[in-house]
PDB file of C-alpha atoms in Angstrom:
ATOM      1  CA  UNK A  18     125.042 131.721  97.385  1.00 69.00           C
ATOM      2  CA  UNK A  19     122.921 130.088  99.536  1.00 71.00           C
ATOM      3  CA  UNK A  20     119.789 128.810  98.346  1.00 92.00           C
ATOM      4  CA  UNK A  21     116.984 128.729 101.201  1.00 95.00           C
ATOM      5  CA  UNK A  22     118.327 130.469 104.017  1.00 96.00           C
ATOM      6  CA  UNK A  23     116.527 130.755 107.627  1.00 96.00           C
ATOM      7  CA  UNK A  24     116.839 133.209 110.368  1.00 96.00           C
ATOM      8  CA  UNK A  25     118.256 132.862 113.372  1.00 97.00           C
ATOM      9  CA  UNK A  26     119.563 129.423 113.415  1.00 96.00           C
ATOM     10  CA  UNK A  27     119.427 128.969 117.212  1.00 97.00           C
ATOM     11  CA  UNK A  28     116.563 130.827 119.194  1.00 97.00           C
ATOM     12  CA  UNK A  29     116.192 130.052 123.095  1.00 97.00           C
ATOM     13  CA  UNK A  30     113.509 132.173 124.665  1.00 97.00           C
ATOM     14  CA  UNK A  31     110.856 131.904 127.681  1.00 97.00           C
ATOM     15  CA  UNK A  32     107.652 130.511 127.662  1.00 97.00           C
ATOM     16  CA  UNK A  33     104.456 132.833 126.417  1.00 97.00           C
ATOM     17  CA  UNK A  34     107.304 134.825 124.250  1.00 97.00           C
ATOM     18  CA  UNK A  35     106.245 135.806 120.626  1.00 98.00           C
ATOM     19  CA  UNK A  36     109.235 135.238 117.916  1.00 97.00           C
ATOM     20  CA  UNK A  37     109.211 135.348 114.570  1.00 97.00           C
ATOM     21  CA  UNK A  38     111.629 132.633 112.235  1.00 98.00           C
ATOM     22  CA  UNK A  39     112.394 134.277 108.837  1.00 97.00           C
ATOM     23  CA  UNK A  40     113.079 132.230 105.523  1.00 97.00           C
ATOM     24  CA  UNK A  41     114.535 133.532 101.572  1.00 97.00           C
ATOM     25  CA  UNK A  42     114.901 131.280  98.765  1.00 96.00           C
ATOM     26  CA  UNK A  43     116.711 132.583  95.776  1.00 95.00           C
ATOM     27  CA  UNK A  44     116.235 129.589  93.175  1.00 91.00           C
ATOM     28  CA  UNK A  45     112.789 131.251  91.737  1.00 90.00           C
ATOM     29  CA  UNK A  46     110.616 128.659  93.154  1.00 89.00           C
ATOM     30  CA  UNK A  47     107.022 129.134  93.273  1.00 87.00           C
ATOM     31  CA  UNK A  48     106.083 127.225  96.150  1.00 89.00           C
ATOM     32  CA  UNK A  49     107.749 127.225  99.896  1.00 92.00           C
ATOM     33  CA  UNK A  50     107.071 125.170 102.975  1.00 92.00           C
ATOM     34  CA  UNK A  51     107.461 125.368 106.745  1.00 94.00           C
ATOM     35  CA  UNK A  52     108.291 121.956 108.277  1.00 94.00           C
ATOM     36  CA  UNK A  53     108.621 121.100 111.823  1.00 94.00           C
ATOM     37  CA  UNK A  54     111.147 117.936 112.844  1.00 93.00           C
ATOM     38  CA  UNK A  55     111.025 116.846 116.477  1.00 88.00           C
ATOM     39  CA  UNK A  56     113.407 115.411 118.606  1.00 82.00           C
ATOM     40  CA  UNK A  57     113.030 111.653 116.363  1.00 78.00           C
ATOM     41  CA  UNK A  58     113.658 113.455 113.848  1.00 79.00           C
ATOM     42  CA  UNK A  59     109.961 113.254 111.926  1.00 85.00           C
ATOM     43  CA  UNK A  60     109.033 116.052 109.464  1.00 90.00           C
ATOM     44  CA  UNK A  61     105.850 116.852 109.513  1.00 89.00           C
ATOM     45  CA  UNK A  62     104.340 119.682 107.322  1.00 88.00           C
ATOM     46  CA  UNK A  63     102.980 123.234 109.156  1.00 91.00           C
ATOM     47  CA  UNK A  64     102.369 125.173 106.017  1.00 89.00           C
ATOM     48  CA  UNK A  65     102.495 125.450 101.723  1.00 88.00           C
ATOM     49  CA  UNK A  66     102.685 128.558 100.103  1.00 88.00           C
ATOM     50  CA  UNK A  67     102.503 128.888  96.187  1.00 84.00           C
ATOM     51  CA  UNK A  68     102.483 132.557  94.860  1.00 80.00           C
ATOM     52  CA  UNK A  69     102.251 134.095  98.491  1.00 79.00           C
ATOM     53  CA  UNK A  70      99.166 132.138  98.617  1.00 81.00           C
ATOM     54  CA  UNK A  71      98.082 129.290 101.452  1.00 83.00           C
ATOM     55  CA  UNK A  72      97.478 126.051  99.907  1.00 77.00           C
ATOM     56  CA  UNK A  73      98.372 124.098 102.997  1.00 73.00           C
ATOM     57  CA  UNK A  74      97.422 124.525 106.573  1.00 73.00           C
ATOM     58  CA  UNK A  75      97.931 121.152 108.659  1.00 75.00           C
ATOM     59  CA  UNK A  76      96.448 120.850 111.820  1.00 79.00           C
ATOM     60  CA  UNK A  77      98.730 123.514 113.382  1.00 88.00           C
ATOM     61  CA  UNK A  78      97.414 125.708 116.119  1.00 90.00           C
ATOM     62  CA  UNK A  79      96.810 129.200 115.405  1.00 91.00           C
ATOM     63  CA  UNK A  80      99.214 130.275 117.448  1.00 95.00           C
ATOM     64  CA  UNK A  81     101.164 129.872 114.171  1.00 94.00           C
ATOM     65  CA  UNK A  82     100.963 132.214 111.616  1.00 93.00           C
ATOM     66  CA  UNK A  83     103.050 132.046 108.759  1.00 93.00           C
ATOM     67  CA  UNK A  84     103.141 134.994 106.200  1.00 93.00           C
ATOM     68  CA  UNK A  85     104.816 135.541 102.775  1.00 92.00           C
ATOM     69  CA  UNK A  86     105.245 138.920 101.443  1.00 91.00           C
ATOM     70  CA  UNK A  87     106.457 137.632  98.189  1.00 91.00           C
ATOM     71  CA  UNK A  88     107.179 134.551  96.653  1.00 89.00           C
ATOM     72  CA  UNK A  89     110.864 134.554  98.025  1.00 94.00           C
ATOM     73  CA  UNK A  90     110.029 134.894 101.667  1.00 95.00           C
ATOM     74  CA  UNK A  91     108.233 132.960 103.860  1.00 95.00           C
ATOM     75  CA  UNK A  92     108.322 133.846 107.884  1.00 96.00           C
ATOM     76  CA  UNK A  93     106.816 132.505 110.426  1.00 96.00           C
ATOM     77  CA  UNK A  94     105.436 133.706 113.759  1.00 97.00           C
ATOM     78  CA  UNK A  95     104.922 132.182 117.020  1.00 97.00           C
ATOM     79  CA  UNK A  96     102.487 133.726 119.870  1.00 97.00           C
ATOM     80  CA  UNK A  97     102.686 132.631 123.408  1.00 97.00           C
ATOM     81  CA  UNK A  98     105.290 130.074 122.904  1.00 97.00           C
ATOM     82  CA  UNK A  99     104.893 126.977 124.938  1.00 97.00           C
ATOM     83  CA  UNK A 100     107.532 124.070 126.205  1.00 96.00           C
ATOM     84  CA  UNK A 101     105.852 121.557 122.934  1.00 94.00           C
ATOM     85  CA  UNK A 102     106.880 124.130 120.497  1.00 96.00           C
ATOM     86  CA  UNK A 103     110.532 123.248 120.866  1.00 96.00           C
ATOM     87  CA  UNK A 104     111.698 121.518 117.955  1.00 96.00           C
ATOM     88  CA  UNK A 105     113.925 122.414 114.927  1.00 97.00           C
ATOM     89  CA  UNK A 106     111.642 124.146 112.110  1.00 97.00           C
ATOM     90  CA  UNK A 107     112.705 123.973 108.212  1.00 97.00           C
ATOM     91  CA  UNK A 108     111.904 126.041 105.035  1.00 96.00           C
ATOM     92  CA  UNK A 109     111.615 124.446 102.026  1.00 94.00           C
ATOM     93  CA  UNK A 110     111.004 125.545  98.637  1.00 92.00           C
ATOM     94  CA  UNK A 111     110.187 124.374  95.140  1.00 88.00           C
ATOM     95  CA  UNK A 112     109.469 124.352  92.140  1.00 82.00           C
ATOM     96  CA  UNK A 113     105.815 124.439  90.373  1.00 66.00           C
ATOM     97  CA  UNK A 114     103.406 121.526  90.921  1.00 57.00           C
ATOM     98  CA  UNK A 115     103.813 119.261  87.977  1.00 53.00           C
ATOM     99  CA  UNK A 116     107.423 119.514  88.295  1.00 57.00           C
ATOM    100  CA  UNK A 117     108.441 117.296  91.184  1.00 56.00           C
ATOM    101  CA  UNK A 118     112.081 117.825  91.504  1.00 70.00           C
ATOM    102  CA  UNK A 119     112.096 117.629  95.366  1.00 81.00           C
ATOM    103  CA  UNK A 120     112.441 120.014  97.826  1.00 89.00           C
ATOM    104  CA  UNK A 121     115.439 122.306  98.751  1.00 91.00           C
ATOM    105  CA  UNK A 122     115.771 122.412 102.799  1.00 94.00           C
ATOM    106  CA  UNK A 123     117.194 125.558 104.433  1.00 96.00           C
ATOM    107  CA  UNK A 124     119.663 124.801 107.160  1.00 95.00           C
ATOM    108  CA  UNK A 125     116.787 125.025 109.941  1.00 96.00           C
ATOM    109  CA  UNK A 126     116.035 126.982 113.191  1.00 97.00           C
ATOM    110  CA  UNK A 127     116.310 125.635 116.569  1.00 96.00           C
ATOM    111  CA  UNK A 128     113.948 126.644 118.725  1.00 97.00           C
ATOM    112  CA  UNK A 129     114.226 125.760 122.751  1.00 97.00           C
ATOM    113  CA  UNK A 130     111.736 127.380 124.549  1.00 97.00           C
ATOM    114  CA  UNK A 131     112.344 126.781 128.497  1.00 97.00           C
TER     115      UNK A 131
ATOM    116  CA  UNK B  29      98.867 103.449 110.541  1.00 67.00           C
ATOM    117  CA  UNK B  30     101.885 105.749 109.581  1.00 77.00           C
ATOM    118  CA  UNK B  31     101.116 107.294 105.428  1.00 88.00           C
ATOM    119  CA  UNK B  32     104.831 106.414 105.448  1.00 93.00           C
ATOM    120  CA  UNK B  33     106.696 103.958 107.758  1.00 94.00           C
ATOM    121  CA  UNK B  34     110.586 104.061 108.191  1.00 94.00           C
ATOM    122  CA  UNK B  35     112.652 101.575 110.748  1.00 87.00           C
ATOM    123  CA  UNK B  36     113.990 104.778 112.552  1.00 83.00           C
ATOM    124  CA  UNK B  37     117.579 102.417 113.688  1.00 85.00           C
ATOM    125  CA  UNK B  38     119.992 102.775 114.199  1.00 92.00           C
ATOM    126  CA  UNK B  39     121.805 100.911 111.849  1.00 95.00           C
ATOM    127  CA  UNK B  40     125.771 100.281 112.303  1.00 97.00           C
ATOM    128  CA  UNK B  41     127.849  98.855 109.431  1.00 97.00           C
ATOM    129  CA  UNK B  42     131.419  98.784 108.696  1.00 97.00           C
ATOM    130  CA  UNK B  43     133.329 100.633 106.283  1.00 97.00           C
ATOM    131  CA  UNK B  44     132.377  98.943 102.415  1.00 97.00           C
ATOM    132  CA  UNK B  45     129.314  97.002 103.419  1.00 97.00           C
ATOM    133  CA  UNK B  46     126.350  97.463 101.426  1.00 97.00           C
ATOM    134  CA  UNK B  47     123.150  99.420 103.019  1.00 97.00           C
ATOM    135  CA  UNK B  48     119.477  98.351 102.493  1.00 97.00           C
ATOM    136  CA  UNK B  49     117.439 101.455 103.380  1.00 97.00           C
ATOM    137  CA  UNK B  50     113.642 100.569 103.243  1.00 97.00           C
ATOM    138  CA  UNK B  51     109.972 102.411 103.578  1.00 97.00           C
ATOM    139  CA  UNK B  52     106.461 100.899 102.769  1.00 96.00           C
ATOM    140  CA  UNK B  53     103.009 103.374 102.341  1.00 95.00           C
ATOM    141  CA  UNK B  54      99.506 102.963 102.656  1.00 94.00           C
ATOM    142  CA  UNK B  55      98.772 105.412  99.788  1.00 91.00           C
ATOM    143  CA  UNK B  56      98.666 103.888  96.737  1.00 91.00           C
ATOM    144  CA  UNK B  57      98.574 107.154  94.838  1.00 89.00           C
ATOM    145  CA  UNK B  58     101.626 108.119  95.614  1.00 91.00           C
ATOM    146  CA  UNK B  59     103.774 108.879  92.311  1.00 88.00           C
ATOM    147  CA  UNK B  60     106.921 110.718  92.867  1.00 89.00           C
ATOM    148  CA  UNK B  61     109.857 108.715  95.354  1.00 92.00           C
ATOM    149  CA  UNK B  62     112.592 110.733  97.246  1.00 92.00           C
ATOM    150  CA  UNK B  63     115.450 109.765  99.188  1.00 96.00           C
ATOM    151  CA  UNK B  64     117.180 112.708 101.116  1.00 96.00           C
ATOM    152  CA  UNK B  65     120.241 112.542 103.538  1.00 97.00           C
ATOM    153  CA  UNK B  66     120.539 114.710 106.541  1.00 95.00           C
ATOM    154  CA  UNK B  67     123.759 115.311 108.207  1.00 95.00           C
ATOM    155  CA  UNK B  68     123.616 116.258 111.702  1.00 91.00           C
ATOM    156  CA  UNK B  69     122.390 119.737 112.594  1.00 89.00           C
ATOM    157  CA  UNK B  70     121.691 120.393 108.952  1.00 92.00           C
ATOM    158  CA  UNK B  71     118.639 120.227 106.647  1.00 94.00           C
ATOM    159  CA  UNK B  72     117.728 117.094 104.392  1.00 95.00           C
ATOM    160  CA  UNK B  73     119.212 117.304 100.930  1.00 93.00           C
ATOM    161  CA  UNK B  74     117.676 115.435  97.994  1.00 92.00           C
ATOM    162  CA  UNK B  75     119.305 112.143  97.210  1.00 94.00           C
ATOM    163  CA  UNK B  76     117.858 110.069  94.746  1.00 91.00           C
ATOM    164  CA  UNK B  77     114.340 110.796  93.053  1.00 87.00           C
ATOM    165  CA  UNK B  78     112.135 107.849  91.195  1.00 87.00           C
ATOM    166  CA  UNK B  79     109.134 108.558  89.519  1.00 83.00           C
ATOM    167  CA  UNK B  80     106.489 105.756  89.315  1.00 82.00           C
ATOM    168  CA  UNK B  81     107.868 102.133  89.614  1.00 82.00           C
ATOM    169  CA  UNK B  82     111.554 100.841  88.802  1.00 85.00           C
ATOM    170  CA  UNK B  83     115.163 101.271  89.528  1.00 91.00           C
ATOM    171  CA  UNK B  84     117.386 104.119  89.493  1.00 92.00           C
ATOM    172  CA  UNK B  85     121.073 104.364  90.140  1.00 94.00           C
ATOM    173  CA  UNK B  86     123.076 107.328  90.734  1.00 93.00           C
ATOM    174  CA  UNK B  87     127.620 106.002  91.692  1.00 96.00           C
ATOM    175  CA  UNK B  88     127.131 103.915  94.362  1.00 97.00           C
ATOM    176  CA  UNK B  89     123.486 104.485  95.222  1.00 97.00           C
ATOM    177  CA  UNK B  90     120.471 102.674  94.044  1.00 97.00           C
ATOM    178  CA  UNK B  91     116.986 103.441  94.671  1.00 96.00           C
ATOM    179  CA  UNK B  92     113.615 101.041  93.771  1.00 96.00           C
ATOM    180  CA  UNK B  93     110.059 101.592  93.825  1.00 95.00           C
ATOM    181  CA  UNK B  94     107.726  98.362  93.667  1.00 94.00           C
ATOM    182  CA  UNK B  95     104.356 100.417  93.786  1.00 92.00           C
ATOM    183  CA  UNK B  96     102.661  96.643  94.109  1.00 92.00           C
ATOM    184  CA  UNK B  97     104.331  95.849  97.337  1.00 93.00           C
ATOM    185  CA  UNK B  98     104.056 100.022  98.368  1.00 94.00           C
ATOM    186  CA  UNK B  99     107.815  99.571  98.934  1.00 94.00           C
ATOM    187  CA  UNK B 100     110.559 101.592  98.183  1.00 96.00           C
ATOM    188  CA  UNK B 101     114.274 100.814  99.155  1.00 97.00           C
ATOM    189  CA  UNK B 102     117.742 102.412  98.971  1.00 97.00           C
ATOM    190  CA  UNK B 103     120.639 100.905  98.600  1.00 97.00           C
ATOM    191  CA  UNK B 104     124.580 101.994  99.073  1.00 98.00           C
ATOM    192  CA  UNK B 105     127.370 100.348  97.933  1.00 97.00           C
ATOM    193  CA  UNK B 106     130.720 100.495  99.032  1.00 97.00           C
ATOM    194  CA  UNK B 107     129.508 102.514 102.596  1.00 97.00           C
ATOM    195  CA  UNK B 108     131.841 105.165 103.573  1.00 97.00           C
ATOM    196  CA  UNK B 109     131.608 106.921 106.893  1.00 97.00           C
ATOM    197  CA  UNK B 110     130.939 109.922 104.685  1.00 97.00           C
ATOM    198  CA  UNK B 111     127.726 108.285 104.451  1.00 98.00           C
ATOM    199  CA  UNK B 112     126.949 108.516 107.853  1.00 97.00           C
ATOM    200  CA  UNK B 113     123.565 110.473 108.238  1.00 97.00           C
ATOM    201  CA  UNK B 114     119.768 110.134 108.734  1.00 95.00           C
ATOM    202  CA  UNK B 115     118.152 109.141 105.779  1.00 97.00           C
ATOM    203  CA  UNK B 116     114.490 109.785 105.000  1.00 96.00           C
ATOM    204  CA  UNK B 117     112.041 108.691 102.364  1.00 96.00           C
ATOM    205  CA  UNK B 118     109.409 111.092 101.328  1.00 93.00           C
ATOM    206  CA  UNK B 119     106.805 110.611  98.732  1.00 91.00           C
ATOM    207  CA  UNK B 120     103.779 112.632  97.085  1.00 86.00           C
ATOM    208  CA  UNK B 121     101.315 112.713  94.626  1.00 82.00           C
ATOM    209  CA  UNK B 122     101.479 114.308  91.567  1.00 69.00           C
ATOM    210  CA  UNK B 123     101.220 118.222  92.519  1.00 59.00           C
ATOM    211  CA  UNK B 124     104.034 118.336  94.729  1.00 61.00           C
ATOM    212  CA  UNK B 125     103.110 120.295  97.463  1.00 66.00           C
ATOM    213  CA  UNK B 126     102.271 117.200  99.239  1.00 75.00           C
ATOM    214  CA  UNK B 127     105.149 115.579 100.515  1.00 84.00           C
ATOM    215  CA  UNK B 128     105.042 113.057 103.106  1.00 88.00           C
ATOM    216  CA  UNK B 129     108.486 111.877 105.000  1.00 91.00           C
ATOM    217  CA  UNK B 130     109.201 108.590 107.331  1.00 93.00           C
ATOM    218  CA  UNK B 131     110.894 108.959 110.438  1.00 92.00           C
ATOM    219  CA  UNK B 132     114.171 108.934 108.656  1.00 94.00           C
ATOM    220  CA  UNK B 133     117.323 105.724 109.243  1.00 95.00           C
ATOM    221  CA  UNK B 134     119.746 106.608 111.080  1.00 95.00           C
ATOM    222  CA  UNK B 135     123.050 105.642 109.398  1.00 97.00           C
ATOM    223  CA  UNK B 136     126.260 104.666 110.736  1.00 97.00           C
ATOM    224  CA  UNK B 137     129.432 103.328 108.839  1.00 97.00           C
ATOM    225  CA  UNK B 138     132.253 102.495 111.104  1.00 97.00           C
ATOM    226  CA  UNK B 139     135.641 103.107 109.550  1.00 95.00           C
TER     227      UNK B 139
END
C-alpha cells in the first residue's frame, strides 16, 4: 500500500491553463504539506495543513490554492499557469507536532507548463 | 544567508570510500536533524533523524549534530553505488510543521 500517493505524476499543459494536483496519505497523519523542488533540486514549503486546517501559507501567490477535504487529502490547484510554475511538486505528511518523526514524501508531480 | 546551507556537488567517489555529507544553519533553535535520500525521479525518504546534539548510527551510516558549531554531518561507510542519490538535510523546531531543507548533495559512487 502506498503511503502518500499524488495524482498525475507527469502533467504538461499550456500556459494560463488551470489544473488541479491531488494527494492521499493513508498512515493517519494529522498534518500534510505541499512542497515545491525546482530544477536544483531545493524544497521549499507552499503549504501546512493540520486537521484540514491552514497553518502554513509561504509566500506563494494566490494563484495557488490548496484545499483539504479531510485530513487524508490534500489537493492543490493552479489558476492561469505560467512558464515559473514548472517544477516537480511533493506531498508530505506527518505525524502530530510534538512528534517529529520526519516527513513521508509522495512520489511527486511533474509539472511542465510550455 | 540560506536558514540551511548544503554544498549542492556533485560529489564522485569510488565504490567503499567513506562519504562526509555536511550542512551548517543560522537558526539556533533548531531541535530536530533529518537526513533524507532521494533517488532520481522519486520523493526524499527519511534517512537518519537526531534530536538535539550528538551522534547517531544506523549500519553503515552515521549522522552528528554539533548545535555549537550549527553543523550537522552525515557520514557513509563502505559507499555502494546503491548509495547513489541526492541527499538533503532538513531541520525544524520543535512543532514539526516547520521543516527547512538545503539544496540537497548530489551523490555519486562509482563501482
Amino acid at each position: 500500500d502506498t503511503a502518500v500517493s499524488q495524482t498525475p505524476k507527469y502533467l504538461v499543459t499550456q500556459m494560463g491553463n488551470d489544473k488541479s494536483i491531488k494527494c492521499e496519505q493513508n498512515l493517519g497523519h494529522d498534518t500534510m504539506y505541499w512542497y515545491k523542488q525546482d530544477s536544483k533540486k531545493f524544497l521549499k514549503i507552499m503549504f501546512s495543513y493540520n486537521n484540514k486546517e491552514l497553518i502554513i501559507n509561504e509566500t506563494v501567490p494566490n494563484r495557488f490554492s490548496p484545499k483539504s477535504p479531510d485530513k487524508a487529502h490534500l489537493n492543490l490547484h493552479i489558476n492561469s499557469l505560467e512558464l515559473g510554475d514548472s517544477a516537480v511538486y511533493f506531498c508530505a505528511s506527518s505525524s502530530n507536532p510534538g512528534q517529529n518523526y520526519g516527513y513521508t514524501f509522495g512520489s511527486g508531480t511533474r509539472l511542465t507548463v510550455v | 544567508q540560506k536558514e540551511v546551507e548544503q554544498d549542492p556537488g556533485p560529489l564522485s567517489v569510488p565504490e567503499g570510500a567513506i562519504v562526509s555529507l555536511n550542512c551548517t544553519y543560522s537558526n539556533s533553535a533548531f531541535q530536530y536533524f533529518m537526513w533524507y535520500r532521494q533517488y532520481s525521479r522519486k520523493g526524499p525518504e527519511l534517512l537518519m533523524y537526531t534530536y538535539s546534539s550528538g551522534n547517531k548510527e544506523d549500519g553503515r551510516f552515521t549522522a552528528q549534530v554539533d548545535k555549537s558549531s550549527k553543523y550537522i554531518s552525515l557520514f557513509i561507510r563502505d559507499s555502494q553505488p546503491s548509495d547513489s542519490a541526492t541527499y538533503l538535510c532538513a531541520m525544524s523546531l520543535y512543532n514539526n510543521n516547520d521543516m527547512r531543507f538545503g539544496a540537497g548533495t548530489r551523490l555519486t559512487v562509482k563501482p
